Coordinates of N, CA, C and O in Angstrom, one line a residue:
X1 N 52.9 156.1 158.9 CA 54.4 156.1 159.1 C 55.0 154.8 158.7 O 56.1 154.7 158.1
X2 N 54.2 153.9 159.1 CA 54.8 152.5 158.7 C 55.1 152.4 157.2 O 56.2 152.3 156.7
X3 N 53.9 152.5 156.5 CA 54.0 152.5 154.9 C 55.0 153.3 154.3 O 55.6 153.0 153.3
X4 N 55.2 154.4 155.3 CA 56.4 155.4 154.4 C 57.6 155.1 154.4 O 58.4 155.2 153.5
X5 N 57.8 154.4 156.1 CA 59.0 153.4 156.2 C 59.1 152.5 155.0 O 59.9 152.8 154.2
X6 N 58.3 151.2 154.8 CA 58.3 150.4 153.8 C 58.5 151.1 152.5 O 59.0 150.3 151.7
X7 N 58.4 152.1 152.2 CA 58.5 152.4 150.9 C 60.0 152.9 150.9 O 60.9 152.3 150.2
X8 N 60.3 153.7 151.5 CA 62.2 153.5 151.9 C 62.9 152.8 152.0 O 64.0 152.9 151.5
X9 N 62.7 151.9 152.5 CA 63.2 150.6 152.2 C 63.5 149.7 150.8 O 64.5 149.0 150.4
X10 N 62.1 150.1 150.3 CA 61.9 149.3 148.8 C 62.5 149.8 148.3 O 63.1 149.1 147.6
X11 N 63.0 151.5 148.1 CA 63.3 152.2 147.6 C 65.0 152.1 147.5 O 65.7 152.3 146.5
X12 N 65.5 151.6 148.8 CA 67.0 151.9 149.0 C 67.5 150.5 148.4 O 68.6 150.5 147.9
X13 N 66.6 149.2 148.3 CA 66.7 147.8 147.8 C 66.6 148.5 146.1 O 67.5 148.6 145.3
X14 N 65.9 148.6 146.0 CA 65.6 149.2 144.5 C 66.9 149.6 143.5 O 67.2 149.2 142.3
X15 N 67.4 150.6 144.5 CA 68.5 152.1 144.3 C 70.0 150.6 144.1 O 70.8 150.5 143.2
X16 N 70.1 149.8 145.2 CA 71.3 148.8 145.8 C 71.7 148.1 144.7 O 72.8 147.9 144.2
X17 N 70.1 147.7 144.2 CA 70.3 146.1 143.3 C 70.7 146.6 141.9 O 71.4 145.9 141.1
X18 N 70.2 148.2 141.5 CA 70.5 148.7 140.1 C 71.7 148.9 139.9 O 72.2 148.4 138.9
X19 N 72.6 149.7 140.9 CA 73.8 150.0 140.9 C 74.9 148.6 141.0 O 76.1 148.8 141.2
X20 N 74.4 147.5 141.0 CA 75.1 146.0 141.9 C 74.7 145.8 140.1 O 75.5 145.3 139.4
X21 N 73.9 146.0 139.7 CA 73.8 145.0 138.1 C 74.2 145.7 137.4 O 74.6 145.1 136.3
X22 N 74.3 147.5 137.6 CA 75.2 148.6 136.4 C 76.4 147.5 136.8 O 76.9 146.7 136.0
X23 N 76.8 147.7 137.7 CA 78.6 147.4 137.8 C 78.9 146.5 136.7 O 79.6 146.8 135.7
X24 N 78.1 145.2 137.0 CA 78.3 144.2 136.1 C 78.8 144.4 134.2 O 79.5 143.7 133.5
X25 N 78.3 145.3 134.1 CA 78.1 145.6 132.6 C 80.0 146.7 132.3 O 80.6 146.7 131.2
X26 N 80.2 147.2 133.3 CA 81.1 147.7 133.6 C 82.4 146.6 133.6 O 83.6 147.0 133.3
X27 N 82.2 145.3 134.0 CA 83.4 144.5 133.8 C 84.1 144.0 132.6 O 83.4 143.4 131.7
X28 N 85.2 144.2 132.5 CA 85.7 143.4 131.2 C 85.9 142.2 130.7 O 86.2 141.8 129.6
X29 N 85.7 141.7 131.7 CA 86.0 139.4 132.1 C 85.2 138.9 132.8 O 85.4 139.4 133.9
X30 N 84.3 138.1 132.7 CA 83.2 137.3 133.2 C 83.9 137.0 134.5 O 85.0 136.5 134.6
X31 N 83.0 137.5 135.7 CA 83.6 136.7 137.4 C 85.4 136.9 136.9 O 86.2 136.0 137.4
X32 N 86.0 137.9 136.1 CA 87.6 137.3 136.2 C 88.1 136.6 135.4 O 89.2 137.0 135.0
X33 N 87.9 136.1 135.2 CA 87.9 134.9 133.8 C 88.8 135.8 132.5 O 88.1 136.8 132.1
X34 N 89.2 135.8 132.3 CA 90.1 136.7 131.1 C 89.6 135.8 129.6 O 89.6 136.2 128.5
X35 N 89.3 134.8 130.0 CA 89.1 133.8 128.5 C 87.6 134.4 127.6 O 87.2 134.2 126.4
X36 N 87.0 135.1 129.1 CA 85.8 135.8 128.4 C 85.9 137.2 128.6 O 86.0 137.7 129.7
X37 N 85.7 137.9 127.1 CA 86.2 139.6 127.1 C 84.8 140.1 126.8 O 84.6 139.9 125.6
X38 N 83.9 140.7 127.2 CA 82.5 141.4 126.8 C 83.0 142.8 126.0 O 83.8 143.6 126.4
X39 N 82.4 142.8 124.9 CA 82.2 143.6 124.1 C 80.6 143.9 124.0 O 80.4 143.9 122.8
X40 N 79.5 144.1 124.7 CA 77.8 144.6 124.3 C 77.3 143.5 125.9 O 77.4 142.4 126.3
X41 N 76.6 144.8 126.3 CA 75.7 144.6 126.7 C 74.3 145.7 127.0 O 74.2 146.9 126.9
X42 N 73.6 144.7 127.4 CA 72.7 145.7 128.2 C 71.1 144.4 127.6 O 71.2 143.3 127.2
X43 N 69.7 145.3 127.7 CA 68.6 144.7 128.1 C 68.8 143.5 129.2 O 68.0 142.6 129.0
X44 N 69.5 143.4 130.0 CA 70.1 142.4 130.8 C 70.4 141.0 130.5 O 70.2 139.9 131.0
X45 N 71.1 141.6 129.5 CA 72.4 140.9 129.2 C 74.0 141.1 129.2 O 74.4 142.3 129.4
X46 N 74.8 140.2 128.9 CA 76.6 140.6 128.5 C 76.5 139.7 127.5 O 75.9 138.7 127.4
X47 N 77.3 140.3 126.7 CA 78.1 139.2 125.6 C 79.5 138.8 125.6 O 80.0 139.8 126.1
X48 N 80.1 138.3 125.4 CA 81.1 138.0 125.7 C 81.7 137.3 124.6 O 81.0 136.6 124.0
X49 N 83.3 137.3 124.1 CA 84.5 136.5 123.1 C 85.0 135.4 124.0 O 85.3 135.5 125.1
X50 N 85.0 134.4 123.3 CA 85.7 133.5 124.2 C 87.2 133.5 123.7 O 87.5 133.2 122.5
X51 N 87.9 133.8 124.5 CA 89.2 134.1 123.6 C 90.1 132.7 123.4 O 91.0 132.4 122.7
X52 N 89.4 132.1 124.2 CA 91.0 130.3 123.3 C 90.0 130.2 122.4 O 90.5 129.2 121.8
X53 N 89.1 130.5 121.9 CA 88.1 129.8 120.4 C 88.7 130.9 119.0 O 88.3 131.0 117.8
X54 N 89.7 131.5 119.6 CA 89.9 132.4 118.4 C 90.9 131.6 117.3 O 91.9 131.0 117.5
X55 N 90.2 131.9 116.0 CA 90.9 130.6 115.0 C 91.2 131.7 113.8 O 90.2 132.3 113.4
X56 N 92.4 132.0 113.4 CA 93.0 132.7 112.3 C 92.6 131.5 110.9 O 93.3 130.5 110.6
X57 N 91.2 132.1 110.3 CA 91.3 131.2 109.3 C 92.1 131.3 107.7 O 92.4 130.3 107.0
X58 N 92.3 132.7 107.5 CA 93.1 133.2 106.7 C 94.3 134.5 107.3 O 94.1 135.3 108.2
X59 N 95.2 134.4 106.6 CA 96.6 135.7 106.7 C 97.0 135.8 105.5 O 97.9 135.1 105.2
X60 N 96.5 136.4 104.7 CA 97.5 137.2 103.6 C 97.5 138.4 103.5 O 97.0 138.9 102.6
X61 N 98.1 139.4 104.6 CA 97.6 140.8 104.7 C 97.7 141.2 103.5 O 98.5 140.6 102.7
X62 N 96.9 142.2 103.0 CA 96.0 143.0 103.9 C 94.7 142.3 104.5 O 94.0 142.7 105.4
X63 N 94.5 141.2 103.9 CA 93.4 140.7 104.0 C 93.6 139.8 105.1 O 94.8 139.5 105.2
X64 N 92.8 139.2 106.2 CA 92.4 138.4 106.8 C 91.0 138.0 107.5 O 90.1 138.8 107.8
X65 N 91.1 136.4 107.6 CA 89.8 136.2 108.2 C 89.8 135.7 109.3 O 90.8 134.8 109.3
X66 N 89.0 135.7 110.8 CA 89.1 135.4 111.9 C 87.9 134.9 112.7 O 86.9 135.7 112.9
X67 N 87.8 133.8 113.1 CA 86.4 133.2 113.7 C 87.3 133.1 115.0 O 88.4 132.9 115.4
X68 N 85.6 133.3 115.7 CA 85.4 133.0 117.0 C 84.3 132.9 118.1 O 83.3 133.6 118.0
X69 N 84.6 132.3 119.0 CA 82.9 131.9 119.6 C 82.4 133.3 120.5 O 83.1 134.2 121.1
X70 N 81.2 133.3 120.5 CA 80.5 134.2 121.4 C 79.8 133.6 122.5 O 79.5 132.4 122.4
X71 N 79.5 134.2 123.6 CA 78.3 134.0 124.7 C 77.3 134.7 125.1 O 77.8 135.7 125.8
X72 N 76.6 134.7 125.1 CA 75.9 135.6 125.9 C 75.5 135.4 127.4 O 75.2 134.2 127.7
X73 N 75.6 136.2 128.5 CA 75.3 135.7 129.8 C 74.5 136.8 130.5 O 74.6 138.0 130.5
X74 N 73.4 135.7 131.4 CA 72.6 136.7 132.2 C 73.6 136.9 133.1 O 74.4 136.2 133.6
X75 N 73.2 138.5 133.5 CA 74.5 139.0 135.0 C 73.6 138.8 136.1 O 74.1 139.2 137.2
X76 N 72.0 138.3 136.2 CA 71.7 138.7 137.8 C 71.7 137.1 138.1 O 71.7 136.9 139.3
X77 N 71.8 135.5 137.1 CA 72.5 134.8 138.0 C 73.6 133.7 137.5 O 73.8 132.5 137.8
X78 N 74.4 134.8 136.5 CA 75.5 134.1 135.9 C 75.4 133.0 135.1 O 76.2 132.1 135.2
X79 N 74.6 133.0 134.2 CA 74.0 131.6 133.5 C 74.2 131.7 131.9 O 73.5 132.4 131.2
X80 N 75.4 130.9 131.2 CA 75.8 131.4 130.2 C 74.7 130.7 129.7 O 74.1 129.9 130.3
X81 N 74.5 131.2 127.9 CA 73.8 130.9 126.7 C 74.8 129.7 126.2 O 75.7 129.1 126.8
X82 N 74.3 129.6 125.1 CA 74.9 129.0 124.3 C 76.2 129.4 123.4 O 76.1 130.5 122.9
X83 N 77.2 128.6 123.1 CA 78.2 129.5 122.4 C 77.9 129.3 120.8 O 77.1 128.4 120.4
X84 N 78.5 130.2 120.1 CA 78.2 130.4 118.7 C 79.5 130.8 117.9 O 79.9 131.5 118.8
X85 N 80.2 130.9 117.2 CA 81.0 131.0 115.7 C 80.2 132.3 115.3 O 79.0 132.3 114.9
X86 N 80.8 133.3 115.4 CA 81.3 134.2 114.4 C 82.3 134.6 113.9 O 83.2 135.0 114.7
X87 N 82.5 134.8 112.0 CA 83.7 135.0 111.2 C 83.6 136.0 110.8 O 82.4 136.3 110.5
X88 N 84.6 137.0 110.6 CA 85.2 138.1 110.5 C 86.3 138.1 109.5 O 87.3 137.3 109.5
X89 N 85.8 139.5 108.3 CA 86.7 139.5 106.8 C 87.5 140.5 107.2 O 86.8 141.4 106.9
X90 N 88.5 141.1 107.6 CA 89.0 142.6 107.5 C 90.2 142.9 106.4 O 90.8 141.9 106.1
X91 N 90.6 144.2 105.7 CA 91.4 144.7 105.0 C 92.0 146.0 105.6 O 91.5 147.2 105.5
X92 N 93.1 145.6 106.3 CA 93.8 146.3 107.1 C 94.1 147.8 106.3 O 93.9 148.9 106.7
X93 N 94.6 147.5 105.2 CA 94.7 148.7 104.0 C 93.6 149.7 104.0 O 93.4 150.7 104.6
X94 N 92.8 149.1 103.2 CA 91.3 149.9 103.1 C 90.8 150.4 104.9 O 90.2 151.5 104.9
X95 N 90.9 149.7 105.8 CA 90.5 149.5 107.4 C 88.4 149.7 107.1 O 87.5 150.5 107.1
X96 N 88.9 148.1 106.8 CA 87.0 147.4 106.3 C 86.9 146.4 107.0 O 88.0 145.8 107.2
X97 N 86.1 146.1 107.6 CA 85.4 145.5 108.2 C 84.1 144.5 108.0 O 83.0 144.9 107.7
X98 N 84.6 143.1 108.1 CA 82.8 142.6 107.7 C 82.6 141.6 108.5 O 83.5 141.4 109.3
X99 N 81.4 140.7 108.6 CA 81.1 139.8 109.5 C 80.3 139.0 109.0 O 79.2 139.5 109.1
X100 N 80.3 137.7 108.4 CA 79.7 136.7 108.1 C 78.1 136.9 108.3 O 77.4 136.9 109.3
X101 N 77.9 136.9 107.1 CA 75.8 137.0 107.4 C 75.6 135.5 106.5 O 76.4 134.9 105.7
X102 N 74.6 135.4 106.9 CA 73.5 134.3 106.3 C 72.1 134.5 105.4 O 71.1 134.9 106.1
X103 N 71.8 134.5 104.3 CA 70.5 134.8 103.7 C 70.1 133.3 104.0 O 70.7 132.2 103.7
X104 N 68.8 133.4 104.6 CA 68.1 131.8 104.5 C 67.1 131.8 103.6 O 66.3 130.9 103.7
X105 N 66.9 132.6 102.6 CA 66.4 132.3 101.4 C 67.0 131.6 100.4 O 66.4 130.7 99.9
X106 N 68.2 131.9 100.1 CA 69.0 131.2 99.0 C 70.0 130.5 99.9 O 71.0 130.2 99.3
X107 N 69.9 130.3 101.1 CA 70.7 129.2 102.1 C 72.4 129.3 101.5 O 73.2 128.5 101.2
X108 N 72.3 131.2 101.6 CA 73.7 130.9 101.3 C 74.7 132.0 102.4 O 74.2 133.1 102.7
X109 N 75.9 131.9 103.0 CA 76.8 132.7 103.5 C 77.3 134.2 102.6 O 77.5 134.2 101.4
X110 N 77.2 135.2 103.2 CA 77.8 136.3 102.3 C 78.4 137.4 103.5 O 77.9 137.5 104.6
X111 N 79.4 138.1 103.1 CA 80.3 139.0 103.9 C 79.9 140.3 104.1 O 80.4 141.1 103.3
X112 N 78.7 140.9 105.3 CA 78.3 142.2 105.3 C 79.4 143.2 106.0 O 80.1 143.1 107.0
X113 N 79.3 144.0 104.9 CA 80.0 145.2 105.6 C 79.6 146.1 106.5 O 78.5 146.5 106.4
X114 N 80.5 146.4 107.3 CA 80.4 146.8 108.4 C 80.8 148.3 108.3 O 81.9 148.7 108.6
X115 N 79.7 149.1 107.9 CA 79.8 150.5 107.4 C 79.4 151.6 108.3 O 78.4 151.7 109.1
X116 N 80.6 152.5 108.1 CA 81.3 153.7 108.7 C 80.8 153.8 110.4 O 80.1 154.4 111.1
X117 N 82.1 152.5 110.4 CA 82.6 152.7 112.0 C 82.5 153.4 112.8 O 82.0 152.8 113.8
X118 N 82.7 154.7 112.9 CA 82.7 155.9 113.3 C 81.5 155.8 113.9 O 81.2 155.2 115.0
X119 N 80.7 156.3 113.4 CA 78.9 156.4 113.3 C 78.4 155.0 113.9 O 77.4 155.0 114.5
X120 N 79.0 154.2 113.7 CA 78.0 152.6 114.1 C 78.8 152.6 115.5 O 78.3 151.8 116.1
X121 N 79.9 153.1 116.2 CA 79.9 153.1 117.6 C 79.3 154.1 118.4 O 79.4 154.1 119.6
X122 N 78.7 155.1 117.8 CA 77.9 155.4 118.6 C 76.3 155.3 119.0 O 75.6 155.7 120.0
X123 N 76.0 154.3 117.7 CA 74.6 153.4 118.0 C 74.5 152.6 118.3 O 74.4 151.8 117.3
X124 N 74.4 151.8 119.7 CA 75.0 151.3 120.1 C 74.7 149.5 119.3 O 75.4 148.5 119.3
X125 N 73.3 149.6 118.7 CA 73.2 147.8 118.2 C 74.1 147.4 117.3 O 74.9 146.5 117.2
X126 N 73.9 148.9 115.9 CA 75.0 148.6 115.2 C 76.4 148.5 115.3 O 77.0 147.9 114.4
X127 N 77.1 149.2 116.9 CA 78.2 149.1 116.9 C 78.2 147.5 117.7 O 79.4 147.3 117.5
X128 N 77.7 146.5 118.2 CA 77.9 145.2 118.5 C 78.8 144.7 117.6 O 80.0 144.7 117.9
X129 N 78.5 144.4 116.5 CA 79.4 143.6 115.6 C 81.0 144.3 115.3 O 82.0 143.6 114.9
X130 N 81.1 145.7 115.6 CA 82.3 146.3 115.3 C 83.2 145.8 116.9 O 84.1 145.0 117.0
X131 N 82.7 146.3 117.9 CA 83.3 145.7 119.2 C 83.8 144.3 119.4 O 84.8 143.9 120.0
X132 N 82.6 143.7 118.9 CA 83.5 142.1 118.7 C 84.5 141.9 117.6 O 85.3 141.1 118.2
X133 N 84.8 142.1 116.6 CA 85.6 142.5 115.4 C 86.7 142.8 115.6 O 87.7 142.3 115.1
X134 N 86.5 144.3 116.9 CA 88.0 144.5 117.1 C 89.1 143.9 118.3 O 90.3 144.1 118.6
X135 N 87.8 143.0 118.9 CA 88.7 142.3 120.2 C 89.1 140.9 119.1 O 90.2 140.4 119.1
X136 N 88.4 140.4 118.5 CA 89.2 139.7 117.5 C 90.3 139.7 117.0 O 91.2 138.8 117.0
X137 N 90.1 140.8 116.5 CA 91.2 141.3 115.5 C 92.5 141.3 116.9 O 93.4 140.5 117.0
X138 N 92.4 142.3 117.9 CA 93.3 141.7 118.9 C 94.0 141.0 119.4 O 95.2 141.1 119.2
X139 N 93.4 139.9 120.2 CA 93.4 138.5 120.1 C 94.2 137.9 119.1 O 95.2 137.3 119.4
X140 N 93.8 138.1 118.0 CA 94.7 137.6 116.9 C 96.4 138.2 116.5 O 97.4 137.8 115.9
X141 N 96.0 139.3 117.2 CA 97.3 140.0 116.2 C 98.3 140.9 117.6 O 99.4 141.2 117.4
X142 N 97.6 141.3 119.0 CA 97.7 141.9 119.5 C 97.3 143.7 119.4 O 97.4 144.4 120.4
X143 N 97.0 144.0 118.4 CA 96.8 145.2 117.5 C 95.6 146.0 117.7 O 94.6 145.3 117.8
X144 N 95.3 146.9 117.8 CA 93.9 147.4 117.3 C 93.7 147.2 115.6 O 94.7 147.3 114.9
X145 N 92.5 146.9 115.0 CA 92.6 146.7 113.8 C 92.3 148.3 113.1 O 92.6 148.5 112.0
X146 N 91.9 148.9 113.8 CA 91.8 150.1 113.3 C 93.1 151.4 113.7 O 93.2 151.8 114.9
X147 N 93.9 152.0 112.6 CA 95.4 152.2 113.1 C 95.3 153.6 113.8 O 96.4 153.9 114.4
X148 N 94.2 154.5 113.9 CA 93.8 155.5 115.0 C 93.4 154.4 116.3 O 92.7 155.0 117.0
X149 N 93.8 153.3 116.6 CA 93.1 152.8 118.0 C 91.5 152.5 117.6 O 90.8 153.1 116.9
X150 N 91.4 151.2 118.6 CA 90.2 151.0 119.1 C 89.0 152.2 119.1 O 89.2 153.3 119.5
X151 N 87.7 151.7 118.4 CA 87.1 153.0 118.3 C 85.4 152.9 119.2 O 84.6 153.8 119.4
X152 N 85.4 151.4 119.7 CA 84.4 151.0 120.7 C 84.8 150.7 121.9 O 85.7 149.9 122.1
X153 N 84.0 151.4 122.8 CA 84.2 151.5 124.6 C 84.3 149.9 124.8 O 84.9 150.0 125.9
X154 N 84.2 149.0 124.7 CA 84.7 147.9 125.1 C 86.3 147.2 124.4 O 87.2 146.7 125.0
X155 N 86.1 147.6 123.0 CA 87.4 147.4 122.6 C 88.7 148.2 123.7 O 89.8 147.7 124.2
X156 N 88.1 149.7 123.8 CA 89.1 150.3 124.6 C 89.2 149.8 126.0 O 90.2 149.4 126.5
X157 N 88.0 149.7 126.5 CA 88.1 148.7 127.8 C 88.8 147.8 128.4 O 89.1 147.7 129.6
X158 N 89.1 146.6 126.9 CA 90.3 145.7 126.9 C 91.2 145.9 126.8 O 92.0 145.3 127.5
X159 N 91.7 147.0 125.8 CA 92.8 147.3 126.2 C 93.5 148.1 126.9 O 94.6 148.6 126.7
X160 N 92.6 148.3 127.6 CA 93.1 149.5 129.0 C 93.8 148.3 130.0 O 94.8 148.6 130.6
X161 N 93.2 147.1 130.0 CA 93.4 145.8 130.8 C 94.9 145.6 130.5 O 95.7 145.4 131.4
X162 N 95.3 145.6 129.3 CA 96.4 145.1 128.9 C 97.5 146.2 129.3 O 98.6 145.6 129.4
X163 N 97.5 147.3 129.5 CA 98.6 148.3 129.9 C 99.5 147.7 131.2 O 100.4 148.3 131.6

């Protein structure tokens, strides 16, 4: 009887701590913080936009380009990573999407596209880079960059915040 007790216990601790760390993933702002917007998570992690790091490096619509830092943070004890620079090509016209890659073979920068949206938010690794993209694009402009609305649950997320 004892042991069955202890196992109820472990069980209800178990059941407490999963649903206390889903939540987490469920927030839109690190602890509140509005400066940090999560767009991906999960394997226990968040990622997160830092939004004062957002730098419009080009505007000639249709075209623009837009950097900005990322984080990653563990949620079970709040401990950010390191932050990082990623730049973003978009053509509001066409509604294209790309995100700065690196070949470290020929050590050189090149602009991957970020192909058929639609489809890459519902997987979720490939939709990463689209989610951060559109809270950029955001941020930058106030806008969804895609003119049907936001098409990733985090992008929507944010701007559910903003209503």
């Amino acid at each position: 009887m004892k042991k069955l007790f202890s196992i109820f216990i472990v069980l209800g601790i178990l059941m407490f701590s999963t649903t206390c760390f889903a939540s987490a993933f469920n927030e839109v702002y690190f602890n509140g913080n509005k400066n940090y917007i999560s767009f991906d998570g999960g394997m226990g992690r968040i990622w997160y936009v830092v939004a004062n790091t957002i730098n419009v490096q080009r505007y000639n619509p249709p075209e623009y380009i837009i950097a900005i830092d990322i984080v990653q943070v563990n949620p079970e004890n709040n401990t950010m990573g390191r932050q990082r620079t990623e730049r973003f090509l978009y053509n509001y016209d066409l509604q294209e999407m790309y995100i700065e890659s690196y070949n470290p073979e020929n050590k050189t920068y090149y602009w991957e596209y970020l192909k058929d949206p639609e489809k890459a938010v519902k997987v979720h690794v490939s939709s990463m880079p689209i989610s951060m993209g559109e809270i950029a694009f955001a941020l930058a402009y106030n806008m969804s960059f895609y003119k049907d609305g936001p098409l990733s649950w985090y992008a929507q997320k944010y701007f559910e915040t903003l209503k």
